[in-house]
Amino acid sequence: MIFPTEKFSQIHTPFYYYDKSLLEQTLDTINAEAGKYEGYKVHYAVKANVDPTVLGIINGKGLGCDCVSGGEVERCLMSGFAPSKIVFAGVGKADWEIELALDANIACFNVESEPELEVIDSLARAKGKIANVALRVNPNVDAHTHKYITTGLSENKFGISMEMLDEVVDKALALKNINFIGLHFHIGSQLLEFEPFAMLCSRINDLQDKFEARGIALKTINVGGGLGVDYVNPDKNPIPDFATFFATYNKNIKLRPGQELHFELGRAVVCQCGSLISRVLYVKNGLNKKFVILDAGMSDLIRPALYGAHHNIENITSAETETETYDVVGPICESSDCFGTDEVLPLTHRGDLVALRSAGAYGQIMASNYNCRKIPASLVL
Ligand code: LLP
């Protein structure tokens, strides 16, 4: 990626830089690939990034949005998303969040338990409304991803287990202010293989047969998100393989006539267009190591500290030809505040700018005020 570093002096480091053209190309690819198949609709999983400009671009390209909190629903409404394109998931929706979504007339609640169904029914009744509901099913598919971001195994807190589904469906059908319209799934995030998605399709096909046998028609099947990105070679693979992703579903899922297939992609939409830009404060010699100390820390990008995640580190202003090996660390008082060990970089000096790549998803949005630090700003160019 070529960084417009000449424009970076207008803003304090650390900040998040988003490459507008890459984001647009990514969205165009999604639309072209999903558009090949009848009834495929993509909702952007807002949890990955809520920068208002980014949201505006995504809305402009016609995607819907998938929210997991009342705050996200508010952000999406503020960014101009039509309520009819907003779905709302989450294992613990508070009453005020449900009420806010009911008042906005969102498209669908993805419901994760029987008690939640009862609460939505009673809050909807009090407002004289009928809530569209999809039930989130836990399909017990192993997504082969990090244990913190796998969500489809049976002992997860998410969704309703297959064994208990019939009972919850009966309940949904019996409640007067609930309109049961579909099923929702999400098996995990940062999946780099397509096989788990195919496996999910086969689980869905079995379930659909059962529903059909009971005479229940489902309007939507929502398969969640999960498509991973290449954190190691972001320049080689700036746009994830959406063609294979949608083709995998098309090949494996048996939709009923008129049925919609919904997707909730987060990371794959925004990850590669974003980088955390930081300035080198000091280069410090240790006994056996050299440290590059950045002005960005784990409060700005927590993924390495939290998940041991890898983000490529690039010195984007150095003119040096010689290289050196460094540990690249932040200023925060925690040993886990480290972005990379034994990183080979051009000879690095105080004042150089460093990019932490592939940080557009779950980067800025997971930033905190730890150590009374400021939330990094955004620059979308
Ligand atoms: N739908 C549901 C129900 C989800 O739970 C998630 C992500 C998505 C869609 C979007 O998944 P994606 O397409 O982005 O994989 N903070 C972690 C990732 C957590 C993902 C949580 N759920 C990280 O930094 O890797």
mmCIF file of C-alpha atoms and ligand atoms in Angstrom:
data_model
loop_
_atom_site.group_PDB
_atom_site.id
_atom_site.type_symbol
_atom_site.label_atom_id
_atom_site.label_comp_id
_atom_site.label_asym_id
_atom_site.label_seq_id
_atom_site.Cartn_x
_atom_site.Cartn_y
_atom_site.Cartn_z
ATOM 1 C CA MET A 1 0.000 0.000 0.000
ATOM 2 C CA ILE A 2 1.228 3.488 -0.828
ATOM 3 C CA PHE A 3 0.519 5.769 2.117
ATOM 4 C CA PRO A 4 -0.216 9.470 1.471
ATOM 5 C CA THR A 5 2.293 10.434 4.173
ATOM 6 C CA GLU A 6 2.408 14.045 2.961
ATOM 7 C CA LYS A 7 -1.165 14.368 4.271
ATOM 8 C CA PHE A 8 -0.400 12.728 7.588
ATOM 9 C CA SER A 9 1.080 15.843 9.180
ATOM 10 C CA GLN A 10 -2.421 17.364 9.532
ATOM 11 C CA ILE A 11 -3.339 14.969 12.314
ATOM 12 C CA HIS A 12 -1.884 13.887 15.664
ATOM 13 C CA THR A 13 -0.509 10.396 15.931
ATOM 14 C CA PRO A 14 -1.601 7.758 16.647
ATOM 15 C CA PHE A 15 -4.553 7.723 14.251
ATOM 16 C CA TYR A 16 -6.368 5.274 12.018
ATOM 17 C CA TYR A 17 -5.933 5.782 8.294
ATOM 18 C CA TYR A 18 -8.566 4.262 5.990
ATOM 19 C CA ASP A 19 -7.905 3.907 2.267
ATOM 20 C CA LYS A 20 -11.208 4.983 0.743
ATOM 21 C CA SER A 21 -10.518 3.547 -2.673
ATOM 22 C CA LEU A 22 -9.646 0.087 -1.296
ATOM 23 C CA LEU A 23 -12.817 0.131 0.806
ATOM 24 C CA GLU A 24 -14.863 1.031 -2.262
ATOM 25 C CA GLN A 25 -13.216 -1.661 -4.381
ATOM 26 C CA THR A 26 -13.890 -4.206 -1.646
ATOM 27 C CA LEU A 27 -17.560 -3.208 -1.510
ATOM 28 C CA ASP A 28 -17.848 -3.318 -5.305
ATOM 29 C CA THR A 29 -16.401 -6.841 -5.273
ATOM 30 C CA ILE A 30 -18.889 -7.910 -2.596
ATOM 31 C CA ASN A 31 -21.781 -6.496 -4.605
ATOM 32 C CA ALA A 32 -20.574 -8.084 -7.844
ATOM 33 C CA GLU A 33 -19.995 -11.520 -6.302
ATOM 34 C CA ALA A 34 -23.121 -11.656 -4.102
ATOM 35 C CA GLY A 35 -25.111 -10.163 -6.974
ATOM 36 C CA LYS A 36 -24.477 -13.293 -9.037
ATOM 37 C CA TYR A 37 -26.986 -15.195 -6.931
ATOM 38 C CA GLU A 38 -30.687 -14.668 -6.390
ATOM 39 C CA GLY A 39 -31.748 -13.414 -2.963
ATOM 40 C CA TYR A 40 -28.243 -12.887 -1.471
ATOM 41 C CA LYS A 41 -28.148 -9.860 0.837
ATOM 42 C CA VAL A 42 -25.113 -8.589 2.704
ATOM 43 C CA HIS A 43 -25.325 -6.799 6.022
ATOM 44 C CA TYR A 44 -22.155 -5.171 7.284
ATOM 45 C CA ALA A 45 -21.313 -6.290 10.843
ATOM 46 C CA VAL A 46 -20.990 -2.844 12.365
ATOM 47 C CA LYS A 47 -19.041 -4.108 15.362
ATOM 48 C CA ALA A 48 -15.908 -4.184 13.187
ATOM 49 C CA ASN A 49 -15.771 -0.419 12.641
ATOM 50 C CA VAL A 50 -18.225 2.441 13.179
ATOM 51 C CA ASP A 51 -16.263 5.355 11.789
ATOM 52 C CA PRO A 52 -19.002 7.662 10.391
ATOM 53 C CA THR A 53 -17.269 8.144 7.017
ATOM 54 C CA VAL A 54 -16.675 4.407 6.674
ATOM 55 C CA LEU A 55 -20.315 3.716 7.580
ATOM 56 C CA GLY A 56 -21.432 6.335 5.062
ATOM 57 C CA ILE A 57 -19.434 4.676 2.267
ATOM 58 C CA ILE A 58 -20.830 1.249 3.161
ATOM 59 C CA ASN A 59 -24.382 2.598 3.244
ATOM 60 C CA GLY A 60 -23.765 4.328 -0.092
ATOM 61 C CA LYS A 61 -22.851 0.979 -1.654
ATOM 62 C CA GLY A 62 -26.189 -0.443 -0.585
ATOM 63 C CA LEU A 63 -25.245 -2.910 2.158
ATOM 64 C CA GLY A 64 -27.481 -3.325 5.173
ATOM 65 C CA CYS A 65 -26.110 -3.533 8.702
ATOM 66 C CA ASP A 66 -25.917 -6.038 11.499
ATOM 67 C CA CYS A 67 -25.897 -4.528 15.001
ATOM 68 C CA VAL A 68 -25.233 -6.038 18.404
ATOM 69 C CA SER A 69 -26.207 -3.176 20.692
ATOM 70 C CA GLY A 70 -28.600 -0.258 20.958
ATOM 71 C CA GLY A 71 -25.618 2.043 20.477
ATOM 72 C CA GLU A 72 -24.825 0.396 17.149
ATOM 73 C CA VAL A 73 -28.456 0.678 16.041
ATOM 74 C CA GLU A 74 -28.304 4.410 16.854
ATOM 75 C CA ARG A 75 -25.027 4.835 14.941
ATOM 76 C CA CYS A 76 -26.485 3.126 11.883
ATOM 77 C CA LEU A 77 -29.636 5.216 11.950
ATOM 78 C CA MET A 78 -27.468 8.344 12.272
ATOM 79 C CA SER A 79 -25.403 7.225 9.280
ATOM 80 C CA GLY A 80 -28.555 6.977 7.202
ATOM 81 C CA PHE A 81 -29.092 3.220 6.984
ATOM 82 C CA ALA A 82 -32.749 2.423 6.335
ATOM 83 C CA PRO A 83 -34.328 0.681 9.364
ATOM 84 C CA SER A 84 -35.547 -1.990 6.934
ATOM 85 C CA LYS A 85 -31.879 -2.917 6.378
ATOM 86 C CA ILE A 86 -30.929 -3.191 10.067
ATOM 87 C CA VAL A 87 -30.815 -6.500 11.917
ATOM 88 C CA PHE A 88 -30.086 -6.732 15.630
ATOM 89 C CA ALA A 89 -28.296 -9.678 17.246
ATOM 90 C CA GLY A 90 -26.727 -10.289 20.643
ATOM 91 C CA VAL A 91 -27.067 -12.717 23.505
ATOM 92 C CA GLY A 92 -27.963 -10.035 26.069
ATOM 93 C CA LYS A 93 -30.197 -7.308 24.719
ATOM 94 C CA ALA A 94 -31.343 -4.883 27.424
ATOM 95 C CA ASP A 95 -34.969 -3.676 27.478
ATOM 96 C CA TRP A 96 -34.028 -0.153 26.360
ATOM 97 C CA GLU A 97 -32.136 -1.582 23.399
ATOM 98 C CA ILE A 98 -35.079 -3.708 22.344
ATOM 99 C CA GLU A 99 -37.421 -0.720 22.722
ATOM 100 C CA LEU A 100 -35.140 1.504 20.676
ATOM 101 C CA ALA A 101 -35.058 -1.083 17.884
ATOM 102 C CA LEU A 102 -38.838 -1.574 18.038
ATOM 103 C CA ASP A 103 -39.388 2.191 17.837
ATOM 104 C CA ALA A 104 -37.093 2.361 14.799
ATOM 105 C CA ASN A 105 -38.941 -0.520 13.093
ATOM 106 C CA ILE A 106 -35.771 -2.478 12.300
ATOM 107 C CA ALA A 107 -35.989 -5.441 9.927
ATOM 108 C CA CYS A 108 -35.337 -8.284 12.345
ATOM 109 C CA PHE A 109 -34.198 -9.315 15.815
ATOM 110 C CA ASN A 110 -31.820 -12.269 15.879
ATOM 111 C CA VAL A 111 -32.946 -13.923 19.083
ATOM 112 C CA GLU A 112 -30.684 -16.149 21.141
ATOM 113 C CA SER A 113 -32.911 -17.587 23.896
ATOM 114 C CA GLU A 114 -36.467 -18.323 24.987
ATOM 115 C CA PRO A 115 -36.521 -15.685 27.757
ATOM 116 C CA GLU A 116 -35.369 -13.058 25.259
ATOM 117 C CA LEU A 117 -38.230 -14.060 22.969
ATOM 118 C CA GLU A 118 -40.704 -13.520 25.812
ATOM 119 C CA VAL A 119 -39.294 -10.089 26.646
ATOM 120 C CA ILE A 120 -39.377 -8.924 23.011
ATOM 121 C CA ASP A 121 -42.962 -10.173 22.741
ATOM 122 C CA SER A 122 -44.096 -8.271 25.814
ATOM 123 C CA LEU A 123 -42.240 -5.046 24.915
ATOM 124 C CA ALA A 124 -43.661 -5.223 21.381
ATOM 125 C CA ARG A 125 -47.178 -5.803 22.733
ATOM 126 C CA ALA A 126 -46.878 -2.716 24.958
ATOM 127 C CA LYS A 127 -46.104 -0.696 21.837
ATOM 128 C CA GLY A 128 -48.768 -2.348 19.702
ATOM 129 C CA LYS A 129 -46.082 -3.736 17.384
ATOM 130 C CA ILE A 130 -45.139 -7.082 15.895
ATOM 131 C CA ALA A 131 -41.421 -7.881 15.991
ATOM 132 C CA ASN A 132 -39.813 -9.839 13.165
ATOM 133 C CA VAL A 133 -37.604 -12.502 14.669
ATOM 134 C CA ALA A 134 -35.002 -14.962 13.441
ATOM 135 C CA LEU A 135 -33.777 -17.586 15.887
ATOM 136 C CA ARG A 136 -30.037 -17.941 16.260
ATOM 137 C CA VAL A 137 -29.151 -21.589 16.096
ATOM 138 C CA ASN A 138 -25.921 -23.034 17.355
ATOM 139 C CA PRO A 139 -25.061 -25.476 14.570
ATOM 140 C CA ASN A 140 -22.140 -27.140 16.371
ATOM 141 C CA VAL A 141 -19.671 -26.554 13.545
ATOM 142 C CA ASP A 142 -15.985 -26.215 14.417
ATOM 143 C CA ALA A 143 -14.690 -23.123 12.653
ATOM 144 C CA HIS A 144 -10.992 -23.926 13.287
ATOM 145 C CA THR A 145 -10.254 -20.420 14.465
ATOM 146 C CA HIS A 146 -9.035 -18.712 17.645
ATOM 147 C CA LYS A 147 -10.866 -19.947 20.728
ATOM 148 C CA TYR A 148 -12.029 -16.434 21.637
ATOM 149 C CA ILE A 149 -13.706 -15.927 18.259
ATOM 150 C CA THR A 150 -15.244 -19.312 17.567
ATOM 151 C CA THR A 151 -18.944 -19.145 18.275
ATOM 152 C CA GLY A 152 -20.659 -22.162 16.705
ATOM 153 C CA LEU A 153 -19.646 -24.984 19.044
ATOM 154 C CA SER A 154 -22.346 -26.495 21.228
ATOM 155 C CA GLU A 155 -20.996 -25.320 24.589
ATOM 156 C CA ASN A 156 -20.851 -21.681 23.509
ATOM 157 C CA LYS A 157 -23.043 -19.047 25.162
ATOM 158 C CA PHE A 158 -24.357 -18.101 21.728
ATOM 159 C CA GLY A 159 -27.554 -19.236 20.083
ATOM 160 C CA ILE A 160 -29.997 -22.042 20.721
ATOM 161 C CA SER A 161 -28.766 -25.617 20.542
ATOM 162 C CA MET A 162 -30.191 -27.859 17.816
ATOM 163 C CA GLU A 163 -31.658 -30.147 20.482
ATOM 164 C CA MET A 164 -33.725 -27.314 22.006
ATOM 165 C CA LEU A 165 -34.743 -25.622 18.793
ATOM 166 C CA ASP A 166 -38.181 -27.239 18.333
ATOM 167 C CA GLU A 167 -39.322 -26.045 21.734
ATOM 168 C CA VAL A 168 -38.206 -22.455 21.089
ATOM 169 C CA VAL A 169 -39.804 -22.456 17.637
ATOM 170 C CA ASP A 170 -43.107 -23.561 19.187
ATOM 171 C CA LYS A 171 -42.815 -20.674 21.594
ATOM 172 C CA ALA A 172 -42.026 -18.189 18.803
ATOM 173 C CA LEU A 173 -45.053 -19.379 16.844
ATOM 174 C CA ALA A 174 -47.311 -19.110 19.881
ATOM 175 C CA LEU A 175 -46.334 -15.573 20.909
ATOM 176 C CA LYS A 176 -48.725 -13.063 19.337
ATOM 177 C CA ASN A 177 -46.339 -10.145 18.954
ATOM 178 C CA ILE A 178 -43.575 -12.196 17.413
ATOM 179 C CA ASN A 179 -43.396 -12.853 13.680
ATOM 180 C CA PHE A 180 -41.019 -15.778 13.238
ATOM 181 C CA ILE A 181 -39.306 -15.250 9.872
ATOM 182 C CA GLY A 182 -36.065 -17.166 9.806
ATOM 183 C CA LEU A 183 -32.943 -18.731 11.205
ATOM 184 C CA HIS A 184 -29.618 -17.113 12.066
ATOM 185 C CA PHE A 185 -26.176 -18.696 12.338
ATOM 186 C CA HIS A 186 -22.610 -17.507 12.863
ATOM 187 C CA ILE A 187 -19.855 -20.049 13.349
ATOM 188 C CA GLY A 188 -16.865 -17.841 14.062
ATOM 189 C CA SER A 189 -14.565 -15.166 12.757
ATOM 190 C CA GLN A 190 -11.330 -15.041 10.712
ATOM 191 C CA LEU A 191 -12.043 -18.324 8.929
ATOM 192 C CA LEU A 192 -9.440 -19.041 6.276
ATOM 193 C CA GLU A 193 -10.931 -22.307 5.061
ATOM 194 C CA PHE A 194 -14.209 -22.634 3.208
ATOM 195 C CA GLU A 195 -15.013 -26.117 4.444
ATOM 196 C CA PRO A 196 -16.682 -24.985 7.714
ATOM 197 C CA PHE A 197 -19.053 -22.784 5.661
ATOM 198 C CA ALA A 198 -19.949 -25.828 3.521
ATOM 199 C CA MET A 199 -20.509 -27.804 6.715
ATOM 200 C CA LEU A 200 -22.817 -25.071 7.984
ATOM 201 C CA CYS A 201 -24.813 -25.329 4.734
ATOM 202 C CA SER A 202 -25.347 -29.027 5.234
ATOM 203 C CA ARG A 203 -26.612 -28.435 8.795
ATOM 204 C CA ILE A 204 -28.972 -25.775 7.434
ATOM 205 C CA ASN A 205 -30.231 -28.106 4.697
ATOM 206 C CA ASP A 206 -31.126 -30.744 7.301
ATOM 207 C CA LEU A 207 -32.911 -28.159 9.418
ATOM 208 C CA GLN A 208 -34.815 -26.763 6.447
ATOM 209 C CA ASP A 209 -36.116 -30.269 5.634
ATOM 210 C CA LYS A 210 -37.395 -30.570 9.200
ATOM 211 C CA PHE A 211 -39.115 -27.186 9.035
ATOM 212 C CA GLU A 212 -40.660 -28.075 5.707
ATOM 213 C CA ALA A 213 -41.989 -31.332 7.159
ATOM 214 C CA ARG A 214 -43.674 -29.246 9.863
ATOM 215 C CA GLY A 215 -45.150 -26.905 7.251
ATOM 216 C CA ILE A 216 -43.123 -23.913 8.454
ATOM 217 C CA ALA A 217 -41.834 -21.593 5.712
ATOM 218 C CA LEU A 218 -38.762 -19.500 6.457
ATOM 219 C CA LYS A 219 -38.323 -16.161 4.711
ATOM 220 C CA THR A 220 -34.652 -15.675 5.585
ATOM 221 C CA ILE A 221 -31.611 -17.766 6.323
ATOM 222 C CA ASN A 222 -28.851 -15.671 7.851
ATOM 223 C CA VAL A 223 -25.441 -17.335 7.866
ATOM 224 C CA GLY A 224 -23.522 -14.619 9.745
ATOM 225 C CA GLY A 225 -20.014 -13.541 8.783
ATOM 226 C CA GLY A 226 -16.602 -15.007 9.418
ATOM 227 C CA LEU A 227 -14.678 -14.700 6.160
ATOM 228 C CA GLY A 228 -11.048 -14.113 7.125
ATOM 229 C CA VAL A 229 -8.375 -11.828 5.709
ATOM 230 C CA ASP A 230 -4.680 -12.244 4.972
ATOM 231 C CA TYR A 231 -2.908 -10.492 7.847
ATOM 232 C CA VAL A 232 0.507 -11.674 6.629
ATOM 233 C CA ASN A 233 0.282 -10.507 3.003
ATOM 234 C CA PRO A 234 -2.144 -7.577 2.958
ATOM 235 C CA ASP A 235 -0.675 -6.157 -0.251
ATOM 236 C CA LYS A 236 -0.914 -9.484 -2.073
ATOM 237 C CA ASN A 237 -4.481 -10.101 -0.888
ATOM 238 C CA PRO A 238 -6.039 -6.694 -0.229
ATOM 239 C CA ILE A 239 -9.515 -7.992 -1.114
ATOM 240 C CA PRO A 240 -10.689 -11.284 0.429
ATOM 241 C CA ASP A 241 -11.852 -14.101 -1.821
ATOM 242 C CA PHE A 242 -15.528 -13.175 -1.951
ATOM 243 C CA ALA A 243 -15.996 -15.121 -5.201
ATOM 244 C CA THR A 244 -15.203 -18.458 -3.516
ATOM 245 C CA PHE A 245 -17.054 -17.451 -0.361
ATOM 246 C CA PHE A 246 -20.393 -16.825 -2.069
ATOM 247 C CA ALA A 247 -19.850 -19.689 -4.528
ATOM 248 C CA THR A 248 -19.356 -22.066 -1.562
ATOM 249 C CA TYR A 249 -22.772 -21.110 -0.243
ATOM 250 C CA ASN A 250 -24.339 -21.285 -3.678
ATOM 251 C CA LYS A 251 -22.940 -24.766 -4.214
ATOM 252 C CA ASN A 252 -23.897 -26.164 -0.827
ATOM 253 C CA ILE A 253 -27.077 -24.540 0.405
ATOM 254 C CA LYS A 254 -30.531 -25.481 -0.824
ATOM 255 C CA LEU A 255 -32.650 -22.363 -0.658
ATOM 256 C CA ARG A 256 -36.408 -22.572 -1.067
ATOM 257 C CA PRO A 257 -38.043 -20.493 -3.817
ATOM 258 C CA GLY A 258 -38.117 -16.808 -2.876
ATOM 259 C CA GLN A 259 -36.002 -17.374 0.219
ATOM 260 C CA GLU A 260 -33.341 -14.776 1.070
ATOM 261 C CA LEU A 261 -29.817 -15.684 2.152
ATOM 262 C CA HIS A 262 -28.344 -13.057 4.456
ATOM 263 C CA PHE A 263 -24.667 -12.519 5.295
ATOM 264 C CA GLU A 264 -23.121 -10.482 8.098
ATOM 265 C CA LEU A 265 -19.571 -9.693 7.066
ATOM 266 C CA GLY A 266 -17.442 -7.462 9.249
ATOM 267 C CA ARG A 267 -13.718 -8.072 9.049
ATOM 268 C CA ALA A 268 -13.686 -8.955 5.347
ATOM 269 C CA VAL A 269 -15.285 -5.595 4.515
ATOM 270 C CA VAL A 270 -13.093 -3.153 6.428
ATOM 271 C CA CYS A 271 -9.935 -4.859 7.674
ATOM 272 C CA GLN A 272 -7.447 -4.342 4.859
ATOM 273 C CA CYS A 273 -8.323 -0.716 4.149
ATOM 274 C CA GLY A 274 -7.259 0.387 7.647
ATOM 275 C CA SER A 275 -3.897 0.933 9.301
ATOM 276 C CA LEU A 276 -2.963 2.345 12.669
ATOM 277 C CA ILE A 277 -0.401 5.086 12.020
ATOM 278 C CA SER A 278 1.981 5.797 14.863
ATOM 279 C CA ARG A 279 5.112 7.858 15.413
ATOM 280 C CA VAL A 280 8.342 6.482 16.811
ATOM 281 C CA LEU A 281 9.017 8.173 20.137
ATOM 282 C CA TYR A 282 12.302 6.519 21.036
ATOM 283 C CA VAL A 283 14.692 3.854 19.877
ATOM 284 C CA LYS A 284 16.075 2.261 23.006
ATOM 285 C CA ASN A 285 19.016 -0.102 23.311
ATOM 286 C CA GLY A 286 18.473 -2.987 25.730
ATOM 287 C CA LEU A 287 21.089 -5.535 26.753
ATOM 288 C CA ASN A 288 20.448 -7.849 23.828
ATOM 289 C CA LYS A 289 17.605 -6.157 22.023
ATOM 290 C CA LYS A 290 16.682 -2.879 20.484
ATOM 291 C CA PHE A 291 13.233 -1.486 21.139
ATOM 292 C CA VAL A 292 11.202 0.803 18.931
ATOM 293 C CA ILE A 293 8.850 2.631 21.281
ATOM 294 C CA LEU A 294 5.741 3.912 19.524
ATOM 295 C CA ASP A 295 3.213 6.509 20.582
ATOM 296 C CA ALA A 296 0.495 3.884 19.885
ATOM 297 C CA GLY A 297 -0.177 1.175 22.414
ATOM 298 C CA MET A 298 -2.574 -1.583 23.308
ATOM 299 C CA SER A 299 -5.190 1.030 24.170
ATOM 300 C CA ASP A 300 -5.229 1.959 20.462
ATOM 301 C CA LEU A 301 -4.991 -1.566 19.011
ATOM 302 C CA ILE A 302 -5.597 -4.341 21.520
ATOM 303 C CA ARG A 303 -5.651 -7.326 19.135
ATOM 304 C CA PRO A 304 -1.977 -8.348 19.593
ATOM 305 C CA ALA A 305 -2.255 -8.156 23.403
ATOM 306 C CA LEU A 306 -5.684 -9.797 23.580
ATOM 307 C CA TYR A 307 -5.479 -12.516 20.940
ATOM 308 C CA GLY A 308 -1.763 -12.689 20.148
ATOM 309 C CA ALA A 309 -2.854 -11.344 16.750
ATOM 310 C CA HIS A 310 -0.345 -10.467 14.067
ATOM 311 C CA HIS A 311 -0.335 -7.100 12.297
ATOM 312 C CA ASN A 312 2.395 -6.324 9.800
ATOM 313 C CA ILE A 313 4.573 -3.457 10.958
ATOM 314 C CA GLU A 314 6.030 -1.089 8.362
ATOM 315 C CA ASN A 315 8.211 1.962 8.699
ATOM 316 C CA ILE A 316 6.526 4.155 6.088
ATOM 317 C CA THR A 317 8.821 7.183 6.164
ATOM 318 C CA SER A 318 12.316 5.751 6.430
ATOM 319 C CA ALA A 319 14.739 6.310 3.540
ATOM 320 C CA GLU A 320 17.323 3.963 5.100
ATOM 321 C CA THR A 321 18.575 0.987 3.110
ATOM 322 C CA GLU A 322 20.149 -0.748 6.105
ATOM 323 C CA THR A 323 17.908 -2.891 8.327
ATOM 324 C CA GLU A 324 17.872 -3.674 12.031
ATOM 325 C CA THR A 325 15.929 -6.086 14.255
ATOM 326 C CA TYR A 326 13.646 -4.535 16.870
ATOM 327 C CA ASP A 327 10.917 -5.316 19.338
ATOM 328 C CA VAL A 328 8.148 -2.832 18.552
ATOM 329 C CA VAL A 329 6.314 -1.787 21.691
ATOM 330 C CA GLY A 330 3.828 0.766 22.974
ATOM 331 C CA PRO A 331 4.047 3.210 25.890
ATOM 332 C CA ILE A 332 1.582 1.461 28.203
ATOM 333 C CA CYS A 333 2.550 -0.016 31.554
ATOM 334 C CA GLU A 334 1.915 -3.653 30.622
ATOM 335 C CA SER A 335 4.363 -6.184 29.211
ATOM 336 C CA SER A 336 1.713 -7.324 26.754
ATOM 337 C CA ASP A 337 1.820 -3.871 25.177
ATOM 338 C CA CYS A 338 3.972 -5.208 22.373
ATOM 339 C CA PHE A 339 3.133 -5.185 18.655
ATOM 340 C CA GLY A 340 5.945 -7.404 17.433
ATOM 341 C CA THR A 341 9.164 -9.091 18.519
ATOM 342 C CA ASP A 342 12.273 -9.438 16.356
ATOM 343 C CA GLU A 343 10.796 -7.316 13.587
ATOM 344 C CA VAL A 344 13.171 -6.512 10.772
ATOM 345 C CA LEU A 345 12.699 -2.866 9.839
ATOM 346 C CA PRO A 346 14.772 -0.273 8.036
ATOM 347 C CA LEU A 347 17.043 1.504 10.486
ATOM 348 C CA THR A 348 14.473 3.389 12.523
ATOM 349 C CA HIS A 349 14.699 6.797 14.177
ATOM 350 C CA ARG A 350 12.678 9.031 16.462
ATOM 351 C CA GLY A 351 9.967 10.763 14.428
ATOM 352 C CA ASP A 352 9.544 8.024 11.803
ATOM 353 C CA LEU A 353 5.994 6.956 11.019
ATOM 354 C CA VAL A 354 5.044 3.316 11.436
ATOM 355 C CA ALA A 355 1.939 1.606 10.009
ATOM 356 C CA LEU A 356 0.312 -1.340 11.746
ATOM 357 C CA ARG A 357 -1.448 -2.948 8.832
ATOM 358 C CA SER A 358 -4.821 -4.727 8.472
ATOM 359 C CA ALA A 359 -6.238 -2.781 11.391
ATOM 360 C CA GLY A 360 -9.501 -1.577 9.847
ATOM 361 C CA ALA A 361 -11.568 -4.224 11.624
ATOM 362 C CA TYR A 362 -11.773 -4.499 15.418
ATOM 363 C CA GLY A 363 -9.035 -1.868 15.730
ATOM 364 C CA GLN A 364 -10.278 1.638 16.460
ATOM 365 C CA ILE A 365 -13.603 0.313 17.766
ATOM 366 C CA MET A 366 -11.852 -1.731 20.466
ATOM 367 C CA ALA A 367 -9.666 1.199 21.556
ATOM 368 C CA SER A 368 -9.985 2.248 25.193
ATOM 369 C CA ASN A 369 -9.047 5.116 27.476
ATOM 370 C CA TYR A 370 -6.717 2.927 29.524
ATOM 371 C CA ASN A 371 -3.980 5.051 31.119
ATOM 372 C CA CYS A 372 -6.242 8.056 30.370
ATOM 373 C CA ARG A 373 -5.151 7.897 26.768
ATOM 374 C CA LYS A 374 -7.219 9.410 23.985
ATOM 375 C CA ILE A 375 -9.155 7.313 21.476
ATOM 376 C CA PRO A 376 -7.249 7.611 18.174
ATOM 377 C CA ALA A 377 -8.850 9.770 15.473
ATOM 378 C CA SER A 378 -9.589 8.677 11.893
ATOM 379 C CA LEU A 379 -8.411 9.895 8.525
ATOM 380 C CA VAL A 380 -10.304 8.581 5.511
ATOM 381 C CA LEU A 381 -8.644 9.480 2.215
HETATM 382 N N1 LLP B 1 -22.351 -11.916 13.020
HETATM 383 C C1 LLP B 1 -22.222 -12.242 14.316
HETATM 384 C C2 LLP B 1 -23.364 -12.809 15.028
HETATM 385 C C3 LLP B 1 -20.980 -12.083 14.966
HETATM 386 O O1 LLP B 1 -20.847 -12.432 16.238
HETATM 387 C C4 LLP B 1 -19.876 -11.556 14.249
HETATM 388 C C5 LLP B 1 -18.580 -11.331 14.889
HETATM 389 C C6 LLP B 1 -20.063 -11.216 12.899
HETATM 390 C C7 LLP B 1 -21.316 -11.422 12.310
HETATM 391 C C8 LLP B 1 -18.963 -10.643 12.045
HETATM 392 O O2 LLP B 1 -17.928 -11.536 11.911
HETATM 393 P P1 LLP B 1 -16.720 -11.243 10.898
HETATM 394 O O3 LLP B 1 -17.278 -11.234 9.494
HETATM 395 O O4 LLP B 1 -16.136 -9.936 11.254
HETATM 396 O O5 LLP B 1 -15.810 -12.361 11.127
HETATM 397 N N2 LLP B 1 -12.737 -8.823 18.056
HETATM 398 C C9 LLP B 1 -12.391 -10.036 17.332
HETATM 399 C C10 LLP B 1 -13.501 -10.502 16.412
HETATM 400 C C11 LLP B 1 -14.809 -10.761 17.121
HETATM 401 C C12 LLP B 1 -15.917 -11.185 16.195
HETATM 402 C C13 LLP B 1 -17.206 -11.260 16.924
HETATM 403 N N3 LLP B 1 -18.361 -11.588 16.121
HETATM 404 C C14 LLP B 1 -11.100 -9.772 16.563
HETATM 405 O O6 LLP B 1 -10.520 -8.693 16.728
HETATM 406 O O7 LLP B 1 -10.623 -10.633 15.847
#
